[in-house]
Tab-separated table of C-alpha atoms in Angstrom:
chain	number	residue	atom	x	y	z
A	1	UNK	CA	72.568	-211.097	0.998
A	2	UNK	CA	70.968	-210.747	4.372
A	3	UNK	CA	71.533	-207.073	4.092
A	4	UNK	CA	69.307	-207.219	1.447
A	5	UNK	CA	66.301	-209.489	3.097
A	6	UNK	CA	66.571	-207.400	6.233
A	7	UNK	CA	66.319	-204.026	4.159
A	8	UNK	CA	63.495	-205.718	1.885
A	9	UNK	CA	61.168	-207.240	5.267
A	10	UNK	CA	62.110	-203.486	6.858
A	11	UNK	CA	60.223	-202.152	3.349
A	12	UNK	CA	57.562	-204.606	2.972
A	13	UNK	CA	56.077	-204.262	7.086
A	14	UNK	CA	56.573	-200.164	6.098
A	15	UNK	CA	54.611	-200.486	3.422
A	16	UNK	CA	52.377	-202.849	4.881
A	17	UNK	CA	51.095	-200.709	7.996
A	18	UNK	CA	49.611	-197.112	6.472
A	19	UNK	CA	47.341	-200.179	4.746
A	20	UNK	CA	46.181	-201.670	7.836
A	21	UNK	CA	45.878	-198.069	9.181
A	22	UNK	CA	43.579	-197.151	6.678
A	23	UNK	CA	41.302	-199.761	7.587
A	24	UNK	CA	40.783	-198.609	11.406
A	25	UNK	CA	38.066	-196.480	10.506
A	26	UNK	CA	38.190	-193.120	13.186
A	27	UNK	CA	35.563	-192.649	16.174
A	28	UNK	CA	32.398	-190.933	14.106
A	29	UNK	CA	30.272	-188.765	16.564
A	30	UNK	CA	27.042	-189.672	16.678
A	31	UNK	CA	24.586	-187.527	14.576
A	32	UNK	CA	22.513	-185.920	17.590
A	33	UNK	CA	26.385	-185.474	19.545
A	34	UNK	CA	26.063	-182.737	22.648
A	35	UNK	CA	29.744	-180.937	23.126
A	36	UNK	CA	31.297	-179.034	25.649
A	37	UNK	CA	33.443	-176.152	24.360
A	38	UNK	CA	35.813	-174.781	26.883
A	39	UNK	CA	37.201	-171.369	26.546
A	40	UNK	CA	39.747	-169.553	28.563
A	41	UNK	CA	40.791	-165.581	27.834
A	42	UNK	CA	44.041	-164.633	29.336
A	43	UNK	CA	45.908	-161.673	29.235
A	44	UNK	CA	49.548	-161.416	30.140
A	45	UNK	CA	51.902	-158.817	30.849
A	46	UNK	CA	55.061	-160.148	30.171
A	47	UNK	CA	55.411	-163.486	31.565
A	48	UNK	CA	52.621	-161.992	34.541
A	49	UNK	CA	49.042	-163.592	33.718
A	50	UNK	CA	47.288	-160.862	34.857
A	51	UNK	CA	43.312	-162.166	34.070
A	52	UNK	CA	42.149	-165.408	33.361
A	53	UNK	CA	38.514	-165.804	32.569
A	54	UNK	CA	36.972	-169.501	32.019
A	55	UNK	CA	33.894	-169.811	29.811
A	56	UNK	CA	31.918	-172.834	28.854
A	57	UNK	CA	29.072	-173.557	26.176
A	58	UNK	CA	27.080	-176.228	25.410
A	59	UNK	CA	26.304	-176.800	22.164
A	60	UNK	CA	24.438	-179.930	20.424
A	61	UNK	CA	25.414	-180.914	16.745
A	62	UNK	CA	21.818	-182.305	15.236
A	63	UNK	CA	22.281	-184.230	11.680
A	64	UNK	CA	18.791	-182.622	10.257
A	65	UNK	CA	21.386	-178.997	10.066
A	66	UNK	CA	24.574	-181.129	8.725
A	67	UNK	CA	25.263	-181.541	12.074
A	68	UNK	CA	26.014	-178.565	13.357
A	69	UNK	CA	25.463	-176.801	16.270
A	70	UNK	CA	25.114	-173.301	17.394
A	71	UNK	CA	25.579	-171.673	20.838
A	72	UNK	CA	26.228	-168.200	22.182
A	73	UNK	CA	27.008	-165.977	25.480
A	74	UNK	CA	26.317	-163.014	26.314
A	75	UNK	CA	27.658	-161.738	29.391
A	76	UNK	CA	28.361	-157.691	30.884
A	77	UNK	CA	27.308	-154.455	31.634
A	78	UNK	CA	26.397	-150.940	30.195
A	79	UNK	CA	28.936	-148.582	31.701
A	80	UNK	CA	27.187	-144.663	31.352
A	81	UNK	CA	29.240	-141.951	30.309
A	82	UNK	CA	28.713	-138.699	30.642
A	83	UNK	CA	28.997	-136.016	27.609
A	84	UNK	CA	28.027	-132.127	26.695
A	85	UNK	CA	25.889	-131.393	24.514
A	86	UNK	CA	23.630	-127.799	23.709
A	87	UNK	CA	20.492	-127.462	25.019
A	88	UNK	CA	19.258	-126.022	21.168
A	89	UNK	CA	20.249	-125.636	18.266
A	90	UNK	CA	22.485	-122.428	18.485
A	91	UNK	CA	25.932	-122.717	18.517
A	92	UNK	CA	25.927	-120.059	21.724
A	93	UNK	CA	23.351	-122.370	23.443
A	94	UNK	CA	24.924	-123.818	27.156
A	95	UNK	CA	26.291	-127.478	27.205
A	96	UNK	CA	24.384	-129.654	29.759
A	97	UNK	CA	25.636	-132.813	30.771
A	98	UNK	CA	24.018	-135.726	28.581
A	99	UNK	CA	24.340	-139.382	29.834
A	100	UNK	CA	24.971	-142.562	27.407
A	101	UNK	CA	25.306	-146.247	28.059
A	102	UNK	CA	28.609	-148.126	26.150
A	103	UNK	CA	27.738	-151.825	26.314
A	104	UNK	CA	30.884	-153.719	28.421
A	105	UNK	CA	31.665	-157.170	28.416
A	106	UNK	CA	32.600	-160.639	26.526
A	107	UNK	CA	30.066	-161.912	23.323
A	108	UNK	CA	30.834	-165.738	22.189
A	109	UNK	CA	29.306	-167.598	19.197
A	110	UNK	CA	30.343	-171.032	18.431
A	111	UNK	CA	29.710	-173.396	15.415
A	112	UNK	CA	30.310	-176.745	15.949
A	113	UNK	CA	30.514	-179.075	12.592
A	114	UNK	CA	30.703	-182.788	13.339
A	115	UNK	CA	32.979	-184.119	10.636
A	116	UNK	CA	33.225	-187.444	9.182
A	117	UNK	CA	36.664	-188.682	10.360
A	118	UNK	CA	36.037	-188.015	14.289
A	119	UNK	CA	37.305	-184.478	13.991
A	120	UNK	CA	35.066	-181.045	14.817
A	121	UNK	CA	35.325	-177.820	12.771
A	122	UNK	CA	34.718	-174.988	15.745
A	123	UNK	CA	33.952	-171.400	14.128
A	124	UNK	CA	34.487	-168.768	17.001
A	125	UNK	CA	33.764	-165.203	17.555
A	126	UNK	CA	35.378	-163.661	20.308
A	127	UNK	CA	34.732	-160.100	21.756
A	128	UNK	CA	35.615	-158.835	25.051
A	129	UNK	CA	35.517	-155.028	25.794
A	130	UNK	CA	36.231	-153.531	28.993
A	131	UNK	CA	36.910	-149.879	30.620
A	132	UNK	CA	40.433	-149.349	31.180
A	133	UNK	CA	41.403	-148.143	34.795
A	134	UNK	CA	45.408	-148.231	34.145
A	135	UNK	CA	46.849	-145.395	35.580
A	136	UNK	CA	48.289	-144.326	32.004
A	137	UNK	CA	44.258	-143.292	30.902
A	138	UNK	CA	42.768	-140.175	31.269
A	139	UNK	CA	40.669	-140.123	34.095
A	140	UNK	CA	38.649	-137.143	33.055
A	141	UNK	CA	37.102	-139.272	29.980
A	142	UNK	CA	36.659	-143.280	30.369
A	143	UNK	CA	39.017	-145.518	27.607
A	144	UNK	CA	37.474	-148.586	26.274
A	145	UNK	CA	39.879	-151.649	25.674
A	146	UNK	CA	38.517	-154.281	23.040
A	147	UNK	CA	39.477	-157.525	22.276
A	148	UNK	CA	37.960	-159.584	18.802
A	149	UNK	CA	38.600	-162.584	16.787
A	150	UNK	CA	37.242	-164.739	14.445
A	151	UNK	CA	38.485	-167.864	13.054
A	152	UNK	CA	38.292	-171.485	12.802
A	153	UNK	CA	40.205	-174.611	14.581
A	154	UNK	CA	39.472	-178.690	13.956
A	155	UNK	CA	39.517	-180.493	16.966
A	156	UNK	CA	39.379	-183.905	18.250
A	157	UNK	CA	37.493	-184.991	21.246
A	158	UNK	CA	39.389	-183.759	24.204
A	159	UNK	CA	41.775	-182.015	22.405
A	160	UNK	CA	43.169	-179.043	23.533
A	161	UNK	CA	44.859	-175.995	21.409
A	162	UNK	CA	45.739	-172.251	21.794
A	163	UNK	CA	42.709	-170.451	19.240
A	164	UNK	CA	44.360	-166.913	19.301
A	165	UNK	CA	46.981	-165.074	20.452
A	166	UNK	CA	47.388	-161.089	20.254
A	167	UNK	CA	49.476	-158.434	21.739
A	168	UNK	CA	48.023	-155.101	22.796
A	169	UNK	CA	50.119	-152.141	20.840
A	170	UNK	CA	49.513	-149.780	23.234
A	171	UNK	CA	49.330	-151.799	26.573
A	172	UNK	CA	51.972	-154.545	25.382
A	173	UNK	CA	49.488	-157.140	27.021
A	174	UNK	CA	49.298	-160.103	25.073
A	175	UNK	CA	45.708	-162.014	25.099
A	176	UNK	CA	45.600	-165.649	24.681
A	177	UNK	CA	42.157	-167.772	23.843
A	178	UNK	CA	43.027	-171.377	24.231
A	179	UNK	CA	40.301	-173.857	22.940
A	180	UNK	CA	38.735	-177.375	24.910
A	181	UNK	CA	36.033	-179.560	23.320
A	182	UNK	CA	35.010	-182.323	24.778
A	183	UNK	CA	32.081	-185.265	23.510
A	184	UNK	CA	29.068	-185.137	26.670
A	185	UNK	CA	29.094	-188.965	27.196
């Protein structure tokens, strides 16, 4: 018999606390909310980290857009490259060195959504390209790596998480985007 009253007060307080659970209500950002969105690209080779780059954006949720915010960076250079072409039109015509500019560098957009239980929907797009100076690429003509993803994460404040991870096929490197937001108090 007090098997039973132990099992049945063990049931009843189980039962009993999702309720009282349900009525803490979760921190609600404020409508105007400013966050800080953290973002650091790594690339490994094997267990190596062989680049880590640290990027941060501000970006302000505002309730007259469903709060949601909107911030971007760009950041790198335009890397010329030199190509033949013919001076005219005739296929016997000389090839003169022509130059051309390849933009290089990282592009971020994020979309912050301020959600009602506390949490943030983050939309990212990710691209990083850069020349590649390994000694396995022809030196003669410049190779372009390239890095991009796009995708969503929900977040709490502070919370931390790993947004991407990708291996190279022909470098084996694996690239890693891990994800920080943070309220601006």
């Amino acid at each position: 018999m007090k098997t039973v009253a132990a099992i049945t007060a063990v049931l009843l307080v189980a039962i009993a606390m999702p309720i009282v659970a349900q009525d803490q209500k979760p921190a609600v950002p404020a409508p105007n909310a400013t966050m800080k969105v953290q973002l650091v690209l790594s690339r490994y080779q094997g267990e190596k980290k062989i680049s880590s780059l640290p990027y941060t954006l501000t970006v302000s949720t505002d309730e007259r857009r469903s709060n949601t915010g909107r911030a971007g960076l760009r950041l790198g250079a335009q890397v010329p490259i030199t190509t033949m072409v013919r001076e005219g039109s005739d296929e016997k015509a000389r090839l003169v060195p022509s130059v051309q500019y390849r933009d290089v560098g990282t592009n971020i957009d994020c979309l912050v959504n301020a959600l009602d239980d506390g949490r943030f929907r983050l939309e990212l797009t990710i691209e990083d390209s850069s020349v590649d100076t390994s000694p396995a690429t022809n030196t003669t003509h410049p190779a372009f790596k390239s890095f991009r993803t796009n995708d969503q994460m929900i977040l709490r404040d502070g919370q931390s998480a790993q947004y991407s991870t990708a291996t190279d096929k022909l470098s084996g490197e694996v690239w890693k985007v891990d994800v920080t937001v943070n309220v601006v108090k």
